[in-house]
mmCIF file of C-alpha atoms in Angstrom:
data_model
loop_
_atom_site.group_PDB
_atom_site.id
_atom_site.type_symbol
_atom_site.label_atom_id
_atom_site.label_comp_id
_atom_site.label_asym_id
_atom_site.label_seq_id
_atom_site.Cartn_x
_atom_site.Cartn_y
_atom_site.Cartn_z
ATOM 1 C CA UNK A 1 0.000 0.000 0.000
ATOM 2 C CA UNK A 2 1.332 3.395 -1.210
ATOM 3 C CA UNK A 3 1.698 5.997 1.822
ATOM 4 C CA UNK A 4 -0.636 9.175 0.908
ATOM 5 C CA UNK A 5 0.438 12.598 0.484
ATOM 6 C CA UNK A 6 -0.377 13.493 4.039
ATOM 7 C CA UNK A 7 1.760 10.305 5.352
ATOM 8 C CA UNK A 8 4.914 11.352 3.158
ATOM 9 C CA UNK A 9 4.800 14.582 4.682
ATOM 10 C CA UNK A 10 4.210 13.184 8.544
ATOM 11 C CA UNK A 11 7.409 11.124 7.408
ATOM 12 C CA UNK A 12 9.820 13.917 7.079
ATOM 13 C CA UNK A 13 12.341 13.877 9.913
ATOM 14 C CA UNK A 14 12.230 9.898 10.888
ATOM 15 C CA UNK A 15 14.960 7.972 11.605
ATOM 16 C CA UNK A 16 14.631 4.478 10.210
ATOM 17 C CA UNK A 17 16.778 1.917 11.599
ATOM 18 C CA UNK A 18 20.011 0.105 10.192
ATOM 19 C CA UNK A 19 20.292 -2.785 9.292
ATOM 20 C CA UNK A 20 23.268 -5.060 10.749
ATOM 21 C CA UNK A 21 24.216 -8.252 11.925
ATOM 22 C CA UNK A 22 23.161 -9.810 15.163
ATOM 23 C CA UNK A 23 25.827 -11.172 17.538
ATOM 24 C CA UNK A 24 28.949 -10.576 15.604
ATOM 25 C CA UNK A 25 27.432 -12.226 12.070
ATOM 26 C CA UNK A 26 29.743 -12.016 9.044
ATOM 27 C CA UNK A 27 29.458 -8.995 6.780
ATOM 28 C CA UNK A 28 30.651 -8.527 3.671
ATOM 29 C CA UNK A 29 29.391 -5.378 2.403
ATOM 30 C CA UNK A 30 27.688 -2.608 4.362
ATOM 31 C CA UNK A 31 25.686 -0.312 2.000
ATOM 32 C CA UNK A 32 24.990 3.000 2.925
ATOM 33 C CA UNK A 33 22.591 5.470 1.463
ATOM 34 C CA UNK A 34 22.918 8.918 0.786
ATOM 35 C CA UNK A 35 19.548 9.533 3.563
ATOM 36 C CA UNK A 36 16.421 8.092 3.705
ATOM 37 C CA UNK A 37 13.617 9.827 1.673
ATOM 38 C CA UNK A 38 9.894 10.785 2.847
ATOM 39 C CA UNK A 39 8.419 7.250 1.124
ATOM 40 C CA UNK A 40 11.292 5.184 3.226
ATOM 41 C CA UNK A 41 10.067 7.306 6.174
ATOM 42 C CA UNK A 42 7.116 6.412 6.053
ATOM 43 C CA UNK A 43 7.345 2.773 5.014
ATOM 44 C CA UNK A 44 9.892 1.966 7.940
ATOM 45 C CA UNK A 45 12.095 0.516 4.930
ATOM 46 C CA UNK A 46 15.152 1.347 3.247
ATOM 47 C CA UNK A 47 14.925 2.575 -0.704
ATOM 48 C CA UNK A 48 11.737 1.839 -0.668
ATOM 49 C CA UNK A 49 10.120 4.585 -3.408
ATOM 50 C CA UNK A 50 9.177 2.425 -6.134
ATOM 51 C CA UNK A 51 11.811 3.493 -8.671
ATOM 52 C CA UNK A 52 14.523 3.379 -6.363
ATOM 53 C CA UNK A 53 17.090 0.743 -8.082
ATOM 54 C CA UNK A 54 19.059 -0.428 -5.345
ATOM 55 C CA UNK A 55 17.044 -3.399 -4.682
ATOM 56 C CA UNK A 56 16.976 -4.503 -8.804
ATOM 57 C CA UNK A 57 21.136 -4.062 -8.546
ATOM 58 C CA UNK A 58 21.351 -5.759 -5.664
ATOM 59 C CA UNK A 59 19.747 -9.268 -7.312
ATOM 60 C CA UNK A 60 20.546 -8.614 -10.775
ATOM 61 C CA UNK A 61 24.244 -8.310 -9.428
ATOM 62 C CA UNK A 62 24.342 -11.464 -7.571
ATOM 63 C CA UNK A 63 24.598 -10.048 -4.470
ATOM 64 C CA UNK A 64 20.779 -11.704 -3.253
ATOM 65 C CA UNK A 65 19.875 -15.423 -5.205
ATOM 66 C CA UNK A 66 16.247 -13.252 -5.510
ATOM 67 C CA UNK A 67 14.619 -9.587 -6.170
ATOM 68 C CA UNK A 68 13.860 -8.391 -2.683
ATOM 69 C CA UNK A 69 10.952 -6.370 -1.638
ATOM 70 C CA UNK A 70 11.837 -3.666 1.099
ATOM 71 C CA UNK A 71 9.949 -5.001 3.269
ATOM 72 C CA UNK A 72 12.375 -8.389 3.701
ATOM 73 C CA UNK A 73 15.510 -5.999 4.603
ATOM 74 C CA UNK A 74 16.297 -7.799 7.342
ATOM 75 C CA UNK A 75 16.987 -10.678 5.249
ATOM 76 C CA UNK A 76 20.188 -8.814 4.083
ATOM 77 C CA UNK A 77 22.688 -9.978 6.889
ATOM 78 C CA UNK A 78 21.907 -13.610 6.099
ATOM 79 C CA UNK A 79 23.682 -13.001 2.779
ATOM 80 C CA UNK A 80 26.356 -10.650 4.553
ATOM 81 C CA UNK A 81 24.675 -7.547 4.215
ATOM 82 C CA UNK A 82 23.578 -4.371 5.770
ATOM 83 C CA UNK A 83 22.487 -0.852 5.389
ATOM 84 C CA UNK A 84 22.851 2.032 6.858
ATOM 85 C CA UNK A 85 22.757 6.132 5.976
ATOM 86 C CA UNK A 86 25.113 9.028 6.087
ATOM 87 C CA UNK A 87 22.501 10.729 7.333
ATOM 88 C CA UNK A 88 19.525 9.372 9.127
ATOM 89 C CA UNK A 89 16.783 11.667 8.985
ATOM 90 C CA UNK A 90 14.246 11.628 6.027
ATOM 91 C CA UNK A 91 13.715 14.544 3.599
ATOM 92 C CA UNK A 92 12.571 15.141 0.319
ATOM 93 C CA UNK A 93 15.479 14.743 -1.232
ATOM 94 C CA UNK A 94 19.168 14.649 -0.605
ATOM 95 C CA UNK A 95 19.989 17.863 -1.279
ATOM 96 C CA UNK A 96 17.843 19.162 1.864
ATOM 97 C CA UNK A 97 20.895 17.803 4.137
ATOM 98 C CA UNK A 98 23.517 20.299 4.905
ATOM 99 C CA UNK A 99 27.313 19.748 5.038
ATOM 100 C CA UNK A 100 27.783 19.327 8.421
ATOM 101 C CA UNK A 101 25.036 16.634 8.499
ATOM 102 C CA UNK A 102 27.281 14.686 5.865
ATOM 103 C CA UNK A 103 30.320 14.921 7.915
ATOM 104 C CA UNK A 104 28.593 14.136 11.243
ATOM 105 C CA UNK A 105 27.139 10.985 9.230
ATOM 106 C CA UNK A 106 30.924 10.102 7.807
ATOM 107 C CA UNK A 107 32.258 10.118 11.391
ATOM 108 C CA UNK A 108 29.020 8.525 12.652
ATOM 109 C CA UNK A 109 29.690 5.533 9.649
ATOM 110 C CA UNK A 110 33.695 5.476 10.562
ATOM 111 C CA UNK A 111 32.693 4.302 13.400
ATOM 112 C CA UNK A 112 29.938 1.687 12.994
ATOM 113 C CA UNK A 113 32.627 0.579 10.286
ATOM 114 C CA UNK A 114 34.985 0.195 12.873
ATOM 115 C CA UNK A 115 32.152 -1.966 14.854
ATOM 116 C CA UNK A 116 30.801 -4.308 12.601
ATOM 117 C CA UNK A 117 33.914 -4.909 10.962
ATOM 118 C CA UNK A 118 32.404 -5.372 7.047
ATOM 119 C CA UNK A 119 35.089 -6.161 4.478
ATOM 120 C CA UNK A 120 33.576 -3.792 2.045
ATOM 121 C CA UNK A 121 31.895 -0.175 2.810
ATOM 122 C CA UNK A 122 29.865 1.102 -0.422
ATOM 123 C CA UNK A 123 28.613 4.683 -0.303
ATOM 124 C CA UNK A 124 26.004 5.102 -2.780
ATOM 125 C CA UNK A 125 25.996 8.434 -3.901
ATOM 126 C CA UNK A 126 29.490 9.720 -5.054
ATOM 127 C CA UNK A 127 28.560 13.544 -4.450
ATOM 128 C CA UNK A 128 27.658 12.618 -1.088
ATOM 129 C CA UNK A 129 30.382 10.511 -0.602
ATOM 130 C CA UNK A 130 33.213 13.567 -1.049
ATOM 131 C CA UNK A 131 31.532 15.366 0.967
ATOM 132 C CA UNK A 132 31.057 13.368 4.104
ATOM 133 C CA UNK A 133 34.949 12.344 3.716
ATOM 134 C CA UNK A 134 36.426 15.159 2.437
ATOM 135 C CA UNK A 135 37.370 13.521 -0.545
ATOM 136 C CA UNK A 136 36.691 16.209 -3.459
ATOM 137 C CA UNK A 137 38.296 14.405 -6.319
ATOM 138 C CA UNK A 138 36.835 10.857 -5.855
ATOM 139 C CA UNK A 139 35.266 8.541 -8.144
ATOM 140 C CA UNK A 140 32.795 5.705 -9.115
ATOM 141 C CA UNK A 141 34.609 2.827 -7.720
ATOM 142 C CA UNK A 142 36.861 1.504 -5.371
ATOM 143 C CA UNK A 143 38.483 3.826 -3.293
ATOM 144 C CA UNK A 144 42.138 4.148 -1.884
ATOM 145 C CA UNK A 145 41.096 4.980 1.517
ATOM 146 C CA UNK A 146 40.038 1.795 3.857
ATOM 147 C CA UNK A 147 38.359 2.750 7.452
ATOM 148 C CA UNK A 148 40.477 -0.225 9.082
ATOM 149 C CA UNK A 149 40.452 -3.812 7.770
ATOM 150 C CA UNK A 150 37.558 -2.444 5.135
ATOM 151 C CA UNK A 151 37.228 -1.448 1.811
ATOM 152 C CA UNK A 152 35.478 1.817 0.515
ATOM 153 C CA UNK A 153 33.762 1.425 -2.741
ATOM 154 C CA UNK A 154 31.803 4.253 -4.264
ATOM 155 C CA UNK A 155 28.608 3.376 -5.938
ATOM 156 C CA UNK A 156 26.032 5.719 -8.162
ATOM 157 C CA UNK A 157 23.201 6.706 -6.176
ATOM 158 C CA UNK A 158 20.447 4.193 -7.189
ATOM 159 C CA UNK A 159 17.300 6.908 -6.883
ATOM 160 C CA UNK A 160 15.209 6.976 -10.068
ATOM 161 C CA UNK A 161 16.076 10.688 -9.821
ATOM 162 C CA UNK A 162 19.849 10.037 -11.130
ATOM 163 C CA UNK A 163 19.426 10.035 -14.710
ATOM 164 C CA UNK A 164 22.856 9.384 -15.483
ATOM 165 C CA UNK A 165 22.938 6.468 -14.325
ATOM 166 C CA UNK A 166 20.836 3.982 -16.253
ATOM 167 C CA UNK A 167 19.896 0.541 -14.377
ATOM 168 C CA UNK A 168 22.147 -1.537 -16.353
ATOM 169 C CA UNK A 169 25.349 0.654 -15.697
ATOM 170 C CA UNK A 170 24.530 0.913 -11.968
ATOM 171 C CA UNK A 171 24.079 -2.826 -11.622
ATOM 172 C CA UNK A 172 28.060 -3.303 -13.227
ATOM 173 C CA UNK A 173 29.403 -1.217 -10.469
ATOM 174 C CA UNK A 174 27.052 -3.139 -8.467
ATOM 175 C CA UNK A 175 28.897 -6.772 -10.038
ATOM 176 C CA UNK A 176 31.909 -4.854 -9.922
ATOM 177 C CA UNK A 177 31.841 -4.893 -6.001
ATOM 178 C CA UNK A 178 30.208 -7.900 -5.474
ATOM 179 C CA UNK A 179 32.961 -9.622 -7.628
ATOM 180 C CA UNK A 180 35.785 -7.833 -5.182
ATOM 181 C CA UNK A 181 33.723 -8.619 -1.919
ATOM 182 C CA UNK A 182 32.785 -12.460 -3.282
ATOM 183 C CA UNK A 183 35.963 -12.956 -4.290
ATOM 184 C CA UNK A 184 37.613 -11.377 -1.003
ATOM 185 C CA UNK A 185 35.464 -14.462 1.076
ATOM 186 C CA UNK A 186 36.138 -17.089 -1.423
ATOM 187 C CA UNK A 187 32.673 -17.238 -2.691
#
């Protein structure tokens, strides 16, 4: 069921929780969004406007054996998964956020990073990305910097709203890091 107008706009400023690993589980890659917008907010799920391609990318790029719905996020850490947000309150749209919010987030993810221990962190959103990290030059793709044992990979923002970025092109970089992250487990 599609929230109403009324509920998107009740969902602006929510928090919606991450999604990690109980009790020390294995994780490979820990995703994290840009923020989550009003339809997330008001679902209780992540990238949950329909549109939003992170959930096609994620199966089409072998990361799940199936297309998941929102709704089954917390499947994700059975496969080695999680999500989480640079910043966590919902808004309209990324842009809404201000600088400071993006660098709180990029200290706030350094150090669930430093937690949960994934092999692979993958920002998706690469504007986003340089900000939170300071980072002005980076790139689509894996990064030089690590936070600890892990990996930073950049990823296109999968919101229907990034033109640029046609499915099929996000879901490489999507195989891309899957490939790296697969092949850093033995899988």
């Amino acid at each position: 069921m599609r929230p109403t107008k009324g509920e998107l706009e009740a969902a602006r400023d929510r928090v919606i929780a991450d999604v990690l690993p109980a009790g020390g589980g294995t994780l490979r890659v820990l995703f994290s969004g840009i923020n989550p917008g009003l339809y997330s907010g008001a679902t209780g799920f992540h990238f949950a406007r329909p549109g939003n391609r992170f959930w096609p990318a994620l199966h089409r790029s072998g990361f799940t054996d199936r297309l998941l719905d929102p709704s089954e996020q917390e499947l994700l850490p059975s496969y080695g998964l999680g999500i989480t947000n640079l910043a966590h309150r919902t808004t309209a749209r990324a842009d809404e956020l201000t600088d400071a919010e993006l660098r709180e987030g990029g200290r706030r993810l350094a150090e669930l990073v430093e937690r949960y221990r994934p092999s692979y962190l993958a920002v998706a959103g690469v504007t986003a990305y340089r900000t939170a990290f300071g980072r002005p030059r980076a790139q689509i793709g894996p990064q030089d910097e690590a936070f600890g044992d892990a990996k930073v990979w950049v990823l296109p923002n999968p919101s229907g709203l990034n033109a640029s970025w046609p499915l099929d092109r996000i879901v490489a970089e999507f195989a891309r890091l899957r490939e790296a992250a697969g092949a850093l487990r033995g899988t």
